[in-house]
Amino acid sequence: MIKYPNGLNKTYTKNTPTNIKNATKANLGIDFEDLINHTNKYYLEHNIACIYKKPTPIQIVKVNYPSRNKAKIVEAYYKTPSTTDYNGIYKGKYIDFEAKSTKTNSFPFSNIYEHQIKHLKTVSNMGGISFLIIQFSLKNEIYLLPTIKLVSLYNNSLNGGRKSIPYSYFQENAILVNINKINILDYLQVINSYYNI
Amino acid sequence: MIKYPNGLNKTYTKNTPTNIKNATKANLGIDFEDLINHTNKYYLEHNIACIYKKPTPIQIVKVNYPSRNKAKIVEAYYKTPSTTDYNGIYKGKYIDFEAKSTKTNSFPFSNIYEHQIKHLKTVSNMGGISFLIIQFSLKNEIYLLPTIKLVSLYNNSLNGGRKSIPYSYFQENAILVNINKINILDYLQVINSYYNI
């Protein structure tokens, strides 16, 4: 099992968000989303990939206009996302994934919507590259789980199997994603070898 | 110049949104976004492509919890979108586009953010398929403008050239997208022939 390098305490570029600057093993969980966004920003700036987090979907009910050009939303609600958090392009291929963090020793299927799993499957069937990235925050480990494995386990859970994926499964069947020396969660390197692209 | 078929008044499936059901030549402008979303839904249901509109980005400032499980956003503001409205996968390829409607006889560059044009260019350079879809609402015509042409005109505008793209340019250089008999704005058919995929 590969451990993170000590890079988290190294020098950062001016583009590193403050909360990643201060990241340590202890608070990595909180910064998981920032870590991915920071990584995607690095990929974009280095012309490696163009991958963005989608905005959180909001149902807007009421908007006021306190001044001529200023719209102030005064009543709105969170909506269920239709798809996944992240998508974009890498080596001409369509990339799509959901990122989740768990504080326990397993990833419960209740942490992801069924239609999100279906979406990942659709993308995969259409020739895209889709996967789940799971952070086990207490272990400070991040795994990439390809959709084909996720779907197989999920279908199994619907037929009376486990309603969660244990940590041990990830250790044996998923791919550990390391944070490299420049504090990038280099999941595309994993994609390179796993999907042979 | 090809005109729309009369399909807009034909029978609709139960999945057709109400506002498209009632669409006529007169109010098509209002329904442009719905038309694209309806088309994307059709593509998805028929396993042709998986393309979604991204949610509008919102900066949330204050959230109340009137009841235990209900979050009510009471102060929020619209944010500038980082990328474009639509993206997804078609024939394994990454698709990315912005859709705009204009009521005048030209498309002014002030209608699109510079970073959105840059984004379309990045996608195109990375091997994705990116473009603009423009509706001329008064003419009831919709055109697809490939990024390479958009960027060329935009760069020209920065060097003292026209600050807008005239309708006549679209007639001569862009690709008219028709609404087909089942009320689908079949822009992927245009993609097939233009990009030869």
XYZ file of C-alpha atoms in Angstrom:
394
model
C 0.000 0.000 0.000
C 1.491 3.295 -1.096
C 1.425 6.175 1.358
C 1.224 9.837 0.476
C 4.556 11.521 -0.043
C 5.413 14.274 2.389
C 4.793 16.809 -0.359
C 1.864 18.318 1.485
C 4.240 20.436 3.506
C 6.289 21.676 0.577
C 6.398 25.014 -1.185
C 3.249 26.055 -3.011
C 2.611 28.167 -6.060
C 0.691 31.394 -5.736
C -2.275 29.675 -7.339
C -2.654 27.160 -4.555
C -5.836 27.925 -2.597
C -5.171 28.932 1.007
C -6.971 25.935 2.424
C -4.752 23.571 0.478
C -1.701 25.561 1.505
C -2.528 24.679 5.058
C -3.509 21.113 4.326
C -1.976 18.468 6.479
C -2.788 14.814 6.844
C -5.110 15.793 9.674
C -7.411 18.120 7.749
C -7.246 16.647 4.277
C -10.858 15.498 4.559
C -12.193 19.012 4.727
C -10.158 20.042 1.744
C -11.009 17.174 -0.549
C -13.104 19.239 -2.930
C -10.488 21.988 -2.945
C -7.803 19.436 -3.668
C -9.678 18.211 -6.752
C -10.441 21.727 -7.933
C -6.814 22.697 -7.415
C -5.733 19.638 -9.399
C -8.106 20.487 -12.235
C -6.806 24.031 -12.280
C -3.268 22.657 -12.561
C -4.328 20.352 -15.421
C -5.908 23.289 -17.237
C -2.997 25.669 -16.720
C -0.602 23.021 -17.987
C -2.781 22.214 -20.961
C -3.232 18.627 -19.781
C -7.009 18.489 -19.429
C -10.022 20.749 -19.163
C -12.167 19.439 -16.310
C -14.525 21.519 -14.182
C -16.800 21.036 -11.222
C -20.396 21.727 -12.129
C -22.172 24.379 -10.079
C -24.538 23.165 -7.355
C -28.049 23.162 -8.790
C -30.323 25.677 -7.060
C -34.066 26.170 -7.454
C -34.602 29.914 -7.395
C -37.981 31.021 -6.070
C -37.713 34.742 -5.437
C -35.315 37.432 -6.627
C -35.223 41.066 -5.482
C -33.563 43.963 -7.240
C -32.240 46.276 -4.519
C -30.503 48.305 -7.212
C -30.865 48.515 -10.954
C -28.231 45.981 -11.939
C -28.058 43.878 -8.814
C -30.170 40.761 -8.514
C -30.449 39.420 -4.983
C -31.848 35.934 -4.603
C -33.922 35.910 -1.405
C -35.571 32.512 -1.625
C -33.993 29.427 -3.120
C -33.509 25.740 -2.383
C -30.929 23.089 -3.138
C -31.926 20.755 -5.948
C -30.883 17.165 -6.508
C -28.035 17.115 -9.048
C -28.974 15.500 -12.368
C -25.550 14.116 -13.044
C -22.148 14.083 -11.366
C -19.849 16.720 -9.933
C -17.084 16.802 -12.499
C -16.723 16.462 -16.222
C -14.482 17.557 -19.035
C -11.994 16.503 -21.653
C -8.661 14.674 -21.456
C -6.668 13.464 -24.464
C -9.761 14.090 -26.568
C -11.822 11.780 -24.366
C -14.862 12.652 -22.333
C -14.193 12.357 -18.585
C -16.945 12.205 -15.967
C -16.743 11.446 -12.272
C -18.257 11.878 -8.863
C -16.108 12.570 -5.795
C -17.146 11.474 -2.333
C -15.596 11.488 1.081
C -16.378 8.990 3.819
C -15.405 9.086 7.473
C -16.162 5.414 8.020
C -14.509 2.192 6.917
C -16.839 1.725 3.985
C -18.576 3.636 1.244
C -22.354 3.292 1.650
C -24.455 3.378 -1.531
C -26.752 5.773 0.309
C -23.985 8.358 -0.283
C -24.662 8.453 -4.008
C -27.879 8.797 -5.977
C -29.001 5.884 -8.098
C -29.370 8.198 -11.109
C -25.748 9.273 -10.665
C -24.615 5.659 -10.918
C -26.848 5.308 -13.974
C -25.284 8.433 -15.449
C -21.740 7.090 -14.931
C -22.827 3.880 -16.640
C -24.359 5.742 -19.581
C -21.131 7.700 -20.067
C -19.090 4.532 -19.904
C -21.359 2.770 -22.407
C -21.030 5.727 -24.771
C -17.253 5.448 -24.804
C -16.420 8.006 -22.145
C -14.236 7.475 -19.101
C -16.229 7.592 -15.888
C -15.423 6.690 -12.314
C -15.830 7.452 -8.652
C -13.135 9.041 -6.514
C -13.533 8.143 -2.862
C -11.648 9.645 0.000
C -11.349 7.641 3.214
C -10.718 10.686 5.351
C -9.653 8.900 8.513
C -7.133 6.856 6.586
C -5.999 9.728 4.405
C -6.353 7.581 1.328
C -8.060 8.323 -1.937
C -9.147 5.644 -4.386
C -10.391 5.668 -7.936
C -13.136 3.136 -8.648
C -13.961 2.550 -12.332
C -17.675 2.578 -13.170
C -17.750 -1.055 -14.268
C -16.788 -2.169 -10.751
C -19.111 0.319 -9.089
C -22.069 -0.828 -11.165
C -21.356 -4.481 -10.493
C -21.280 -3.902 -6.719
C -24.333 -1.681 -6.856
C -26.372 -4.248 -8.791
C -25.279 -6.822 -6.273
C -26.541 -4.594 -3.444
C -29.925 -4.360 -5.141
C -30.096 -8.153 -5.169
C -29.576 -8.527 -1.458
C -25.833 -7.952 -1.367
C -23.912 -5.462 0.775
C -25.333 -1.943 0.868
C -21.853 -0.501 1.107
C -18.389 -1.075 -0.305
C -15.897 -1.947 2.429
C -12.510 -0.295 2.631
C -10.851 -3.659 2.096
C -12.525 -3.892 -1.320
C -10.920 -0.591 -2.311
C -7.538 -1.781 -1.084
C -7.777 -4.890 -3.226
C -9.735 -3.743 -6.275
C -9.641 0.009 -6.648
C -6.678 2.170 -7.545
C -4.946 4.278 -4.915
C -4.463 7.856 -6.111
C -1.512 9.654 -4.640
C -1.003 13.306 -3.984
C 2.244 14.064 -5.744
C 5.130 16.252 -4.699
C 3.496 19.398 -6.006
C 0.234 18.615 -4.158
C -1.703 17.444 -7.153
C -4.096 14.504 -6.804
C -2.907 13.073 -10.082
C -5.937 10.946 -10.993
C -5.259 11.330 -14.693
C -2.040 9.383 -14.312
C -4.158 6.534 -12.944
C -6.482 6.947 -15.926
C -3.518 6.675 -18.292
C -2.485 3.280 -17.046
C -5.878 1.811 -16.171
C -7.565 2.745 -19.439
C -4.357 2.514 -21.432
C -4.706 5.871 -23.132
C -32.457 29.085 -47.079
C -34.287 26.251 -45.422
C -37.367 27.074 -43.368
C -38.562 25.147 -40.353
C -40.941 22.318 -41.088
C -44.453 22.698 -39.774
C -43.687 20.068 -37.192
C -44.066 22.508 -34.346
C -47.804 22.042 -34.422
C -47.734 18.258 -34.522
C -48.413 15.703 -31.836
C -45.999 15.656 -28.927
C -44.833 12.919 -26.655
C -45.710 13.050 -22.986
C -42.119 14.048 -22.286
C -42.362 17.261 -24.239
C -42.249 20.218 -21.847
C -45.457 22.280 -21.865
C -43.779 25.375 -23.140
C -42.474 23.519 -26.178
C -45.895 21.983 -26.704
C -47.233 25.471 -27.154
C -44.339 26.705 -29.205
C -45.176 28.490 -32.396
C -43.026 30.468 -34.758
C -43.991 33.556 -32.774
C -42.758 32.500 -29.356
C -39.869 30.234 -30.264
C -37.403 32.792 -28.903
C -38.636 32.407 -25.364
C -38.419 28.648 -25.611
C -34.941 28.383 -27.027
C -33.400 26.960 -23.875
C -36.288 24.558 -23.446
C -35.909 23.463 -27.033
C -32.256 22.572 -26.476
C -32.980 20.825 -23.193
C -35.822 18.915 -24.825
C -33.480 17.905 -27.638
C -30.818 16.727 -25.196
C -33.440 14.708 -23.330
C -34.424 13.070 -26.600
C -30.779 12.306 -27.389
C -30.330 10.722 -23.977
C -33.541 8.687 -24.090
C -32.595 7.366 -27.499
C -29.061 6.574 -26.430
C -27.645 8.990 -28.982
C -25.744 11.347 -26.701
C -25.482 12.387 -23.081
C -25.437 16.183 -22.985
C -26.642 18.344 -20.100
C -27.030 21.999 -19.317
C -24.877 23.005 -16.401
C -26.657 24.585 -13.457
C -26.468 28.372 -13.145
C -23.645 29.195 -10.741
C -24.892 30.865 -7.565
C -22.907 32.417 -4.745
C -24.704 31.429 -1.562
C -24.330 33.887 1.309
C -26.932 32.895 3.878
C -28.916 29.727 4.515
C -31.682 29.260 7.086
C -33.041 25.990 8.405
C -36.758 26.516 9.007
C -37.091 22.808 9.703
C -34.622 20.064 10.498
C -34.019 18.783 6.990
C -34.942 21.818 4.958
C -32.291 24.296 3.926
C -33.671 27.620 2.720
C -31.241 29.914 0.940
C -32.170 33.473 1.891
C -29.297 35.422 0.404
C -27.502 34.507 -2.788
C -26.232 36.110 -5.957
C -25.694 35.073 -9.551
C -22.068 34.331 -10.402
C -20.324 34.609 -13.723
C -20.204 31.152 -15.334
C -16.672 29.714 -15.633
C -17.359 27.819 -18.807
C -20.272 27.272 -21.166
C -23.883 26.175 -20.783
C -23.774 22.687 -22.239
C -21.385 19.776 -22.362
C -21.399 16.034 -22.661
C -20.518 13.063 -24.812
C -21.470 12.059 -28.352
C -19.956 9.124 -30.256
C -17.266 8.966 -27.591
C -16.308 12.585 -28.240
C -16.434 15.471 -25.818
C -19.032 18.068 -26.857
C -19.143 21.602 -25.479
C -21.208 24.570 -26.540
C -22.796 27.834 -25.598
C -26.297 28.769 -26.747
C -27.372 32.359 -27.258
C -30.404 34.131 -28.587
C -30.395 37.518 -30.245
C -33.322 39.740 -31.182
C -31.280 41.880 -33.521
C -29.728 41.288 -36.936
C -26.332 40.485 -35.500
C -24.643 38.654 -32.665
C -22.654 41.150 -30.560
C -19.533 39.818 -28.828
C -20.737 41.618 -25.709
C -23.263 38.748 -25.469
C -20.562 36.229 -24.585
C -17.739 36.371 -22.062
C -14.183 36.401 -23.344
C -13.316 33.470 -21.057
C -16.156 31.465 -22.590
C -14.656 31.947 -26.048
C -11.288 30.967 -24.598
C -12.882 27.869 -23.073
C -14.424 26.825 -26.405
C -11.004 27.261 -28.000
C -9.287 25.183 -25.297
C -11.785 22.356 -25.818
C -11.302 22.494 -29.552
C -7.505 22.450 -29.192
C -7.768 19.423 -26.912
C -9.651 17.447 -29.543
C -13.194 18.116 -28.389
C -16.044 19.434 -30.492
C -17.085 22.928 -29.454
C -19.321 25.523 -31.021
C -21.855 28.270 -30.531
C -25.552 27.881 -31.265
C -27.203 31.195 -32.049
C -30.871 31.822 -32.398
C -32.005 34.815 -34.429
C -35.360 35.029 -32.734
C -37.012 37.495 -35.098
C -36.037 35.398 -38.092
C -36.825 32.090 -36.411
C -33.505 30.709 -37.496
C -30.875 28.869 -35.515
C -27.262 28.551 -36.601
C -24.316 26.510 -35.428
C -21.000 28.353 -35.547
C -17.870 26.195 -35.098
C -15.330 27.559 -32.616
C -12.622 28.060 -35.228
C -14.806 30.601 -37.042
C -15.939 32.248 -33.833
C -12.371 32.681 -32.609
C -11.221 34.104 -35.925
C -13.994 36.726 -35.896
C -13.433 37.485 -32.231
C -9.694 38.028 -32.685
C -10.512 40.276 -35.592
C -12.846 42.320 -33.385
C -10.023 42.799 -30.871
C -7.870 44.217 -33.649
C -10.309 46.902 -34.656
C -12.724 44.727 -36.619
C -16.517 44.424 -36.160
C -17.700 44.026 -32.567
C -20.536 41.790 -33.713
C -21.213 39.046 -36.231
C -23.845 40.093 -38.752
C -26.717 37.820 -39.674
C -25.468 37.719 -43.255
C -22.248 36.091 -42.033
C -24.253 33.292 -40.449
C -26.255 32.836 -43.646
C -23.079 32.435 -45.630
C -20.660 30.770 -43.215
C -22.511 29.090 -40.358
C -24.712 26.028 -40.529
C -28.488 26.349 -40.292
C -29.912 23.909 -37.744
C -33.443 22.809 -38.412
C -36.120 21.731 -36.013
C -37.160 18.376 -37.347
C -40.602 16.829 -37.630
C -40.557 15.592 -34.071
C -39.520 19.033 -32.767
C -35.907 18.204 -32.103
C -33.252 20.817 -32.863
C -31.033 18.190 -34.401
C -27.652 19.889 -33.980
C -25.842 16.549 -33.758
C -26.804 15.810 -37.343
C -24.993 19.008 -38.267
C -22.031 17.854 -36.184
C -21.982 14.535 -38.052
C -21.514 16.146 -41.424
C -19.420 19.178 -40.465
C -16.910 17.261 -38.337
C -17.246 14.089 -40.406
C -17.791 11.777 -37.429
